[in-house]
Amino acid sequence: MAYLPPSPPNLISCNESSDLESIQEIVVSINDYILSVISNPEVWFSLKQQCISMLSIEEENTLFEFSSEHSALSNLYWGIQSIEASIQPETSEEKMSRLRNSERMLQMPALLEEQGTTTSGVPNSTLVAFSYYYLSIVSCLQGDSLQTTLHFLQSVLVSPDVLRNDIAPELCQCIFFTPGVSKSDEEVRDIARKYKYRATYYQVISYGKSHQRSSECTEKLLQRPMKYRPAIYTANEHSVTCESLQYQNPQSVDMQENELNDIFNKSKTSRKIEKSANNFKGSSCLDWNLHEDYNPEVGKDTRVMSLNDFLNDSQPTKAYNEETLANRSQSLIGHFNRSIFDIQAQQAYKARSAHIEDVSSLRQLELEEDSSYGSITFEGMRRNLQTIQLGDGVQTHSRRARRMSLWENLQSFIKEVLGNDDEKYLSEVTMIYQILNGKQGVKYSMLKDVILDQLLTAISSSEEKTVIKASMTALTKIISVNRTAIDEVKKKGLNLSHLANALKQNVQEAAILIYLIKPSPTEIKSLELLPALVDVVASTSSSSSYTFRPSPPLLTPPAASLMIIEVLVTAFDHATNTMHLAEISSPSVLGGLLDVAKSGNSGEFISLARVLVKCMKFDGINRKYIYQHTRVAPFAHLLQSKDREEIFIALQFLHEVLKIPRSSAIKILQQIKKEGSFDIQDTLLQCIKQLQGDHRLFAADILLQLNVLDSPPESKKFRNEAIRALLEAVTYSECKNMQLLSTLILSNIGGTYSWKGEPYTAAWLMKRGGLTSISHMNMIRNINWSDECLQDTGIDGWCCKIARRIIETGKSTFCGLQEGLKSKNKSVAKACLIAIAWLSIEISKGPNSLKYSACEVLLEEISQLLHPGLELEERLLACICIYNFSSGKGIHKLINFSEGVRESLRRLSNMTWMADELHKATYYLFSKSDQRISCVHTQTIEMHQSGSGAVTALIYHKGLLFSGYSDGSVKVWNVDEKLSSTLLWNIKEHKSAVTCFSVSETGESVLSGSADKTIRIWQIVKGKLECVEVIKTKESIRRLEALGNMIFVITKGHKMKMIDSSRTSQSIFKGKGVKSMVASQGKMYIGCVDSSIQELILANKREKEIRAPTRSWRIQNKPISSVVVYKDMLYSSSTHVEMSNIKDLRRSYEPQMSISAEKGSNIVAMAVVEDFIYLNRSSSTNTIQVWLRRTQQKVGRLSAGSKITSLLTGNDIVFCGTEAGVIKGWVPL
């Protein structure tokens, strides 16, 4: 077909990066090709015939009306015809006029929906591709080489197949294909999109320069016969002339009234073009520009353009300056599917010289103010219009008639657009208002008032939802692009309640108005908008990915709702914010919030980040949903912002979103590293150096975690700065909050979190150290031992990597943590202990010098945390640290331990294998005679709550002490590290005495049995104790044990029942009177009334007697009141205590130890710990006897002050509840 100049040797390759020179070569190649098409009549007419054939255009039927369904084909055909007519005009003005007409006609088919639809049987993609191709020819004739390139590339983007096979195969082969390599349409689109991006960028940075073809290419073109060459260069010269005249005074241009009337009469035709523009979805930024660029010269709406001409007064219209155009062009970078309107906005300064028109007759029009109503009346306008004089005489009747026709057109036009429910009028209202806003004079101010008054009246008084919606949308657009209008709206008394009612009736546009008016948080709360806002957000359609773009002038209802929701969840007290968070904590709402920001601007993104941080802190379900459905990398890009507030929220969001199970957190870190288009570690380093307070620590936390993923030596500088920032906050910070935050970061950066964002590093360490007993686990608060994060296999590897990097910083790390251990703030000291515990895992693998260094600095402080009376969690963590420090040759450091430390290790030996190993080591390091036992018990706890009767049951659950009372109430106490107690909950749901407690095997629930014949199952849900199930029985409950899905019950009549998961009850051990029971290692041991002991194997429900009842006539009525399992030993009590090894029970029951009976006394209750056995006898119900477990020697007694009704041991503390309602606790020191 057309002549194609040889490709330059350095033409852009799809595999190479572009520079400005290579972009220029692409522009030259495309323009030369277009010129060669125009220059060759045969090629031109061949292409035209091909277009007519492919689009099924019948030339004899092309004079149909524009209102026909064939209007798109008609516009295309006559656009091509107009190009031909412009090639050889008589004058340059005629040429440019025809080119402009052609451009306007080609715009209409170019704006059709591209994919999946047809027009008159022709695929829209083919129709649009031809339209953009001919638009590139128009731009070439107008002398704009860059615009020619952009139109051509857009044509390729629409339909690569048509361009490469039918329109311009040689050119496509040259710039999109490599010899011998085939490419799909999508690959061609990707290349064209990159070219278009670069060309757009070049257009922006070269603004103001002349885009002339190089002399070399021009010379080549001159060497070929070109029939239309003179006309082409005339066009180029004319474009320069127009450019030089762009600042001419528009007063020199005039238009007659009949021309204006003609424009108004043709306004309906322009609406069809509007409709096509509104239906055009192919451009991601078309909607912005339809609302953003209200300059009437760009040809968006001929009806509004004519109104602007009508209102144009003697003042010169302001032209776009260079900065405005540059900013507008820059806002389009990154959006490749640009519309014609985008391109016209960049070339508006050229269009002004050709489009500036004025109406001198309208400058003489004066408006009459109606004194009665204080507003403009159309009748007054008519009277003024009829008396207008021109020159020395009165206007003629025909002149007056033309004026009346002109005014009637204007009146009809304004009435038509105001309050109309048709979407196509809304942009017109905004454009009219903006035009009026740019004018000075009373008449323009009064016209603006008319517009606002009618809109406000429709909002407040109309009963039609469609009218209210249209009026709100129009008012929203006016305020969005004319911020001064908001003051006028407020003065006119726009009522927030009207907007709130409209929003509740699903008029979503009301959300935008509420946001723009900026009411106070209190006013927003009083409107009770949250449910309606949630509905707006939840209805947001899903978007595929996040897109950063500049802020458009118009908000969407979901975006405005998001920003109002941000106020509702952040601006009030904790209780109010939490109440609001509960209403938005659902997948549908969170999904809507995320979708809003996917297509939003940076302001919406910041609001989203703030809301998400609050949601993650509120509920673990939210945190997991956000992790699964949010790409975190875009939030990291906010760190590059120049706005500190944006940096702050980005750091806070990233810090919060990483508080999840470790394997998931690693995936987020990898995503940030992979998708980040900048050096995030360097950015975070600058944050550490420049920021203060919490945000500096957030940056250090994120940087240190990202650094673990790196192995290069140069990454040490990032690691060292991050660690230094955290340790400085621990050691030197005068701010307690910063010190606590830094230690919390250090304590969990090597471990894990639950999905609720709760730190689970300590739980992981204790479970790793051998803590397996449910009873012991339940002494530790705020831990769900069945949480999935504790089964995360990625924690070990992560812990080793990050510990190795921190330890490499040297002794300074140990010294900093030592200072934290000494802190008077118990939370700070505990966090430092956790950090030392996970660091000790890697220390144990290191050289002896490293262990000695750690022991020298930390061992003395840590050993003090082993003593009884301290929290069990601290004691176990200290045990883990000492075990790791003393591994290998470090064991000799145990020689320096005091007797108290060794005794503490012995008491912990039953809880973890680490403590047992340390106990054995100290046993062999010292002579056995040195092992001492302190028998002195000190009362440390006393709790009393009057009015509830006797304390009938005690148990530990999640580190909290549960107590049951004879009036049926359940009270929950928090016993802190200072052994002081606080009553958390007091709930009375049982109708009679609470007789017993048990903890479920998973540790998630606590069960209470009562004399009211019910079992209640309790759980701590969102910080509150709730009864989640009630199980009814036929008899009062005396004892119960939960094991797996089954519940074992001893009733008041000494019967034993087994309740399965379906809550069906079954009797077991029929014929036996059952007194006590205990579960251990999949078996149940039952003490009976006849002094026998029975065994139940849970796997097969097999019953076995392991101790026969006493058959002596002299020994009667000796029921087994208590059975306890401790260290594989079974302890039973009746009148005396016996102990047998569980392993030996398979052969025969032979007691290995016995505590003799006291005459006339039975044992009511028994508890066993490492050193002691505690007994409450019927002969002395007010006291607890203390016996040494190993030597069976009585060493003391503890007085409760009144009858003891319950007994419990835990964490070396012995508790008892009394008949007087008092709970007392003693610690052996």
PDB file of N, CA and C in Angstrom, residues 844-903:
ATOM      1  N   SER A 844      22.138 -20.652  71.920  1.00  0.00           N
ATOM      2  CA  SER A 844      22.518 -22.019  72.300  1.00  0.00           C
ATOM      3  C   SER A 844      23.281 -22.730  71.192  1.00  0.00           C
ATOM      4  N   LYS A 845      23.112 -22.293  69.946  1.00  0.00           N
ATOM      5  CA  LYS A 845      23.808 -22.920  68.821  1.00  0.00           C
ATOM      6  C   LYS A 845      25.153 -22.262  68.542  1.00  0.00           C
ATOM      7  N   GLY A 846      25.405 -21.140  69.184  1.00  0.00           N
ATOM      8  CA  GLY A 846      26.619 -20.386  68.919  1.00  0.00           C
ATOM      9  C   GLY A 846      27.799 -20.862  69.739  1.00  0.00           C
ATOM     10  N   PRO A 847      28.932 -20.173  69.595  1.00  0.00           N
ATOM     11  CA  PRO A 847      30.136 -20.554  70.342  1.00  0.00           C
ATOM     12  C   PRO A 847      29.977 -20.290  71.832  1.00  0.00           C
ATOM     13  N   ASN A 848      30.834 -20.915  72.631  1.00  0.00           N
ATOM     14  CA  ASN A 848      30.757 -20.739  74.087  1.00  0.00           C
ATOM     15  C   ASN A 848      30.964 -19.288  74.481  1.00  0.00           C
ATOM     16  N   SER A 849      31.801 -18.587  73.724  1.00  0.00           N
ATOM     17  CA  SER A 849      32.047 -17.180  74.048  1.00  0.00           C
ATOM     18  C   SER A 849      30.759 -16.369  74.001  1.00  0.00           C
ATOM     19  N   LEU A 850      29.892 -16.709  73.043  1.00  0.00           N
ATOM     20  CA  LEU A 850      28.610 -16.008  72.946  1.00  0.00           C
ATOM     21  C   LEU A 850      27.733 -16.330  74.152  1.00  0.00           C
ATOM     22  N   LYS A 851      27.712 -17.601  74.560  1.00  0.00           N
ATOM     23  CA  LYS A 851      26.907 -17.987  75.724  1.00  0.00           C
ATOM     24  C   LYS A 851      27.433 -17.307  76.987  1.00  0.00           C
ATOM     25  N   TYR A 852      28.771 -17.285  77.137  1.00  0.00           N
ATOM     26  CA  TYR A 852      29.354 -16.648  78.317  1.00  0.00           C
ATOM     27  C   TYR A 852      29.009 -15.165  78.351  1.00  0.00           C
ATOM     28  N   SER A 853      29.050 -14.525  77.184  1.00  0.00           N
ATOM     29  CA  SER A 853      28.715 -13.098  77.114  1.00  0.00           C
ATOM     30  C   SER A 853      27.267 -12.857  77.527  1.00  0.00           C
ATOM     31  N   ALA A 854      26.351 -13.695  77.025  1.00  0.00           N
ATOM     32  CA  ALA A 854      24.939 -13.560  77.386  1.00  0.00           C
ATOM     33  C   ALA A 854      24.729 -13.827  78.871  1.00  0.00           C
ATOM     34  N   CYS A 855      25.386 -14.876  79.400  1.00  0.00           N
ATOM     35  CA  CYS A 855      25.252 -15.201  80.823  1.00  0.00           C
ATOM     36  C   CYS A 855      25.788 -14.075  81.694  1.00  0.00           C
ATOM     37  N   GLU A 856      26.916 -13.531  81.298  1.00  0.00           N
ATOM     38  CA  GLU A 856      27.541 -12.469  82.085  1.00  0.00           C
ATOM     39  C   GLU A 856      26.620 -11.274  82.251  1.00  0.00           C
ATOM     40  N   VAL A 857      25.894 -10.947  81.194  1.00  0.00           N
ATOM     41  CA  VAL A 857      25.048  -9.755  81.230  1.00  0.00           C
ATOM     42  C   VAL A 857      23.646 -10.056  81.763  1.00  0.00           C
ATOM     43  N   LEU A 858      23.082 -11.198  81.414  1.00  0.00           N
ATOM     44  CA  LEU A 858      21.648 -11.422  81.614  1.00  0.00           C
ATOM     45  C   LEU A 858      21.281 -12.457  82.667  1.00  0.00           C
ATOM     46  N   LEU A 859      22.172 -13.413  82.989  1.00  0.00           N
ATOM     47  CA  LEU A 859      21.766 -14.566  83.784  1.00  0.00           C
ATOM     48  C   LEU A 859      21.270 -14.194  85.170  1.00  0.00           C
ATOM     49  N   GLU A 860      21.933 -13.290  85.821  1.00  0.00           N
ATOM     50  CA  GLU A 860      21.537 -12.929  87.192  1.00  0.00           C
ATOM     51  C   GLU A 860      20.135 -12.341  87.227  1.00  0.00           C
ATOM     52  N   GLU A 861      19.837 -11.435  86.272  1.00  0.00           N
ATOM     53  CA  GLU A 861      18.501 -10.829  86.241  1.00  0.00           C
ATOM     54  C   GLU A 861      17.427 -11.866  85.933  1.00  0.00           C
ATOM     55  N   ILE A 862      17.748 -12.784  85.018  1.00  0.00           N
ATOM     56  CA  ILE A 862      16.748 -13.780  84.605  1.00  0.00           C
ATOM     57  C   ILE A 862      16.465 -14.772  85.723  1.00  0.00           C
ATOM     58  N   SER A 863      17.481 -15.188  86.453  1.00  0.00           N
ATOM     59  CA  SER A 863      17.287 -16.194  87.506  1.00  0.00           C
ATOM     60  C   SER A 863      16.346 -15.708  88.604  1.00  0.00           C
ATOM     61  N   GLN A 864      16.253 -14.386  88.784  1.00  0.00           N
ATOM     62  CA  GLN A 864      15.361 -13.858  89.810  1.00  0.00           C
ATOM     63  C   GLN A 864      13.883 -14.018  89.430  1.00  0.00           C
ATOM     64  N   LEU A 865      13.639 -14.319  88.148  1.00  0.00           N
ATOM     65  CA  LEU A 865      12.260 -14.461  87.688  1.00  0.00           C
ATOM     66  C   LEU A 865      11.719 -15.873  87.852  1.00  0.00           C
ATOM     67  N   LEU A 866      12.505 -16.792  88.436  1.00  0.00           N
ATOM     68  CA  LEU A 866      12.069 -18.170  88.635  1.00  0.00           C
ATOM     69  C   LEU A 866      11.260 -18.371  89.903  1.00  0.00           C
ATOM     70  N   HIS A 867      11.320 -17.439  90.821  1.00  0.00           N
ATOM     71  CA  HIS A 867      10.796 -17.660  92.165  1.00  0.00           C
ATOM     72  C   HIS A 867       9.279 -17.824  92.192  1.00  0.00           C
ATOM     73  N   PRO A 868       8.766 -18.644  93.112  1.00  0.00           N
ATOM     74  CA  PRO A 868       7.310 -18.809  93.284  1.00  0.00           C
ATOM     75  C   PRO A 868       6.654 -17.474  93.609  1.00  0.00           C
ATOM     76  N   GLY A 869       5.435 -17.354  93.207  1.00  0.00           N
ATOM     77  CA  GLY A 869       4.710 -16.105  93.439  1.00  0.00           C
ATOM     78  C   GLY A 869       4.671 -15.232  92.211  1.00  0.00           C
ATOM     79  N   LEU A 870       5.660 -15.381  91.327  1.00  0.00           N
ATOM     80  CA  LEU A 870       5.633 -14.636  90.080  1.00  0.00           C
ATOM     81  C   LEU A 870       4.733 -15.359  89.082  1.00  0.00           C
ATOM     82  N   GLU A 871       4.392 -14.668  88.013  1.00  0.00           N
ATOM     83  CA  GLU A 871       3.527 -15.289  87.018  1.00  0.00           C
ATOM     84  C   GLU A 871       4.190 -16.529  86.441  1.00  0.00           C
ATOM     85  N   LEU A 872       3.378 -17.556  86.198  1.00  0.00           N
ATOM     86  CA  LEU A 872       3.903 -18.805  85.656  1.00  0.00           C
ATOM     87  C   LEU A 872       4.568 -18.580  84.300  1.00  0.00           C
ATOM     88  N   GLU A 873       4.017 -17.692  83.499  1.00  0.00           N
ATOM     89  CA  GLU A 873       4.592 -17.406  82.181  1.00  0.00           C
ATOM     90  C   GLU A 873       6.019 -16.890  82.311  1.00  0.00           C
ATOM     91  N   GLU A 874       6.260 -15.972  83.230  1.00  0.00           N
ATOM     92  CA  GLU A 874       7.602 -15.430  83.425  1.00  0.00           C
ATOM     93  C   GLU A 874       8.557 -16.501  83.918  1.00  0.00           C
ATOM     94  N   ARG A 875       8.087 -17.334  84.812  1.00  0.00           N
ATOM     95  CA  ARG A 875       8.956 -18.384  85.363  1.00  0.00           C
ATOM     96  C   ARG A 875       9.375 -19.373  84.275  1.00  0.00           C
ATOM     97  N   LEU A 876       8.434 -19.739  83.407  1.00  0.00           N
ATOM     98  CA  LEU A 876       8.756 -20.686  82.345  1.00  0.00           C
ATOM     99  C   LEU A 876       9.680 -20.068  81.299  1.00  0.00           C
ATOM    100  N   LEU A 877       9.475 -18.796  80.963  1.00  0.00           N
ATOM    101  CA  LEU A 877      10.350 -18.125  79.997  1.00  0.00           C
ATOM    102  C   LEU A 877      11.767 -17.985  80.546  1.00  0.00           C
ATOM    103  N   ALA A 878      11.858 -17.673  81.823  1.00  0.00           N
ATOM    104  CA  ALA A 878      13.182 -17.594  82.450  1.00  0.00           C
ATOM    105  C   ALA A 878      13.871 -18.952  82.417  1.00  0.00           C
ATOM    106  N   CYS A 879      13.102 -20.010  82.626  1.00  0.00           N
ATOM    107  CA  CYS A 879      13.647 -21.364  82.569  1.00  0.00           C
ATOM    108  C   CYS A 879      14.195 -21.675  81.176  1.00  0.00           C
ATOM    109  N   ILE A 880      13.462 -21.230  80.123  1.00  0.00           N
ATOM    110  CA  ILE A 880      13.913 -21.450  78.742  1.00  0.00           C
ATOM    111  C   ILE A 880      15.231 -20.721  78.493  1.00  0.00           C
ATOM    112  N   CYS A 881      15.318 -19.482  78.955  1.00  0.00           N
ATOM    113  CA  CYS A 881      16.554 -18.709  78.767  1.00  0.00           C
ATOM    114  C   CYS A 881      17.741 -19.404  79.437  1.00  0.00           C
ATOM    115  N   ILE A 882      17.567 -19.815  80.685  1.00  0.00           N
ATOM    116  CA  ILE A 882      18.662 -20.436  81.427  1.00  0.00           C
ATOM    117  C   ILE A 882      19.076 -21.750  80.773  1.00  0.00           C
ATOM    118  N   TYR A 883      18.089 -22.515  80.309  1.00  0.00           N
ATOM    119  CA  TYR A 883      18.408 -23.786  79.647  1.00  0.00           C
ATOM    120  C   TYR A 883      19.274 -23.558  78.421  1.00  0.00           C
ATOM    121  N   ASN A 884      18.930 -22.579  77.599  1.00  0.00           N
ATOM    122  CA  ASN A 884      19.694 -22.320  76.372  1.00  0.00           C
ATOM    123  C   ASN A 884      21.069 -21.725  76.667  1.00  0.00           C
ATOM    124  N   PHE A 885      21.145 -20.858  77.690  1.00  0.00           N
ATOM    125  CA  PHE A 885      22.441 -20.278  78.035  1.00  0.00           C
ATOM    126  C   PHE A 885      23.404 -21.333  78.583  1.00  0.00           C
ATOM    127  N   SER A 886      22.844 -22.330  79.288  1.00  0.00           N
ATOM    128  CA  SER A 886      23.694 -23.299  79.988  1.00  0.00           C
ATOM    129  C   SER A 886      23.942 -24.563  79.165  1.00  0.00           C
ATOM    130  N   SER A 887      23.521 -24.588  77.902  1.00  0.00           N
ATOM    131  CA  SER A 887      23.767 -25.777  77.084  1.00  0.00           C
ATOM    132  C   SER A 887      25.258 -25.935  76.829  1.00  0.00           C
ATOM    133  N   GLY A 888      25.689 -27.169  76.684  1.00  0.00           N
ATOM    134  CA  GLY A 888      27.115 -27.432  76.465  1.00  0.00           C
ATOM    135  C   GLY A 888      27.935 -27.068  77.684  1.00  0.00           C
ATOM    136  N   LYS A 889      29.047 -26.379  77.452  1.00  0.00           N
ATOM    137  CA  LYS A 889      29.917 -25.982  78.562  1.00  0.00           C
ATOM    138  C   LYS A 889      29.313 -24.888  79.422  1.00  0.00           C
ATOM    139  N   GLY A 890      28.227 -24.301  78.946  1.00  0.00           N
ATOM    140  CA  GLY A 890      27.577 -23.267  79.745  1.00  0.00           C
ATOM    141  C   GLY A 890      26.927 -23.809  80.993  1.00  0.00           C
ATOM    142  N   ILE A 891      26.862 -25.156  81.132  1.00  0.00           N
ATOM    143  CA  ILE A 891      26.237 -25.755  82.310  1.00  0.00           C
ATOM    144  C   ILE A 891      26.945 -25.368  83.600  1.00  0.00           C
ATOM    145  N   HIS A 892      28.227 -25.046  83.490  1.00  0.00           N
ATOM    146  CA  HIS A 892      28.977 -24.668  84.697  1.00  0.00           C
ATOM    147  C   HIS A 892      28.478 -23.361  85.300  1.00  0.00           C
ATOM    148  N   LYS A 893      27.733 -22.590  84.526  1.00  0.00           N
ATOM    149  CA  LYS A 893      27.188 -21.355  85.073  1.00  0.00           C
ATOM    150  C   LYS A 893      26.120 -21.642  86.139  1.00  0.00           C
ATOM    151  N   LEU A 894      25.593 -22.892  86.156  1.00  0.00           N
ATOM    152  CA  LEU A 894      24.565 -23.229  87.139  1.00  0.00           C
ATOM    153  C   LEU A 894      25.132 -23.322  88.543  1.00  0.00           C
ATOM    154  N   ILE A 895      26.449 -23.461  88.656  1.00  0.00           N
ATOM    155  CA  ILE A 895      27.069 -23.582  89.984  1.00  0.00           C
ATOM    156  C   ILE A 895      26.811 -22.336  90.808  1.00  0.00           C
ATOM    157  N   ASN A 896      26.666 -21.219  90.128  1.00  0.00           N
ATOM    158  CA  ASN A 896      26.476 -19.953  90.841  1.00  0.00           C
ATOM    159  C   ASN A 896      25.040 -19.736  91.314  1.00  0.00           C
ATOM    160  N   PHE A 897      24.162 -20.673  91.008  1.00  0.00           N
ATOM    161  CA  PHE A 897      22.772 -20.496  91.409  1.00  0.00           C
ATOM    162  C   PHE A 897      22.631 -20.635  92.923  1.00  0.00           C
ATOM    163  N   SER A 898      21.729 -19.839  93.469  1.00  0.00           N
ATOM    164  CA  SER A 898      21.433 -19.921  94.901  1.00  0.00           C
ATOM    165  C   SER A 898      20.514 -21.102  95.164  1.00  0.00           C
ATOM    166  N   GLU A 899      20.360 -21.434  96.443  1.00  0.00           N
ATOM    167  CA  GLU A 899      19.466 -22.528  96.812  1.00  0.00           C
ATOM    168  C   GLU A 899      18.032 -22.220  96.418  1.00  0.00           C
ATOM    169  N   GLY A 900      17.671 -20.944  96.518  1.00  0.00           N
ATOM    170  CA  GLY A 900      16.306 -20.567  96.149  1.00  0.00           C
ATOM    171  C   GLY A 900      16.025 -20.789  94.671  1.00  0.00           C
ATOM    172  N   VAL A 901      17.014 -20.496  93.829  1.00  0.00           N
ATOM    173  CA  VAL A 901      16.843 -20.706  92.390  1.00  0.00           C
ATOM    174  C   VAL A 901      16.733 -22.195  92.093  1.00  0.00           C
ATOM    175  N   ARG A 902      17.566 -22.998  92.748  1.00  0.00           N
ATOM    176  CA  ARG A 902      17.518 -24.442  92.518  1.00  0.00           C
ATOM    177  C   ARG A 902      16.184 -25.013  92.991  1.00  0.00           C
ATOM    178  N   GLU A 903      15.676 -24.507  94.080  1.00  0.00           N
ATOM    179  CA  GLU A 903      14.378 -24.975  94.572  1.00  0.00           C
ATOM    180  C   GLU A 903      13.255 -24.586  93.607  1.00  0.00           C
TER     181      GLU A 903
END
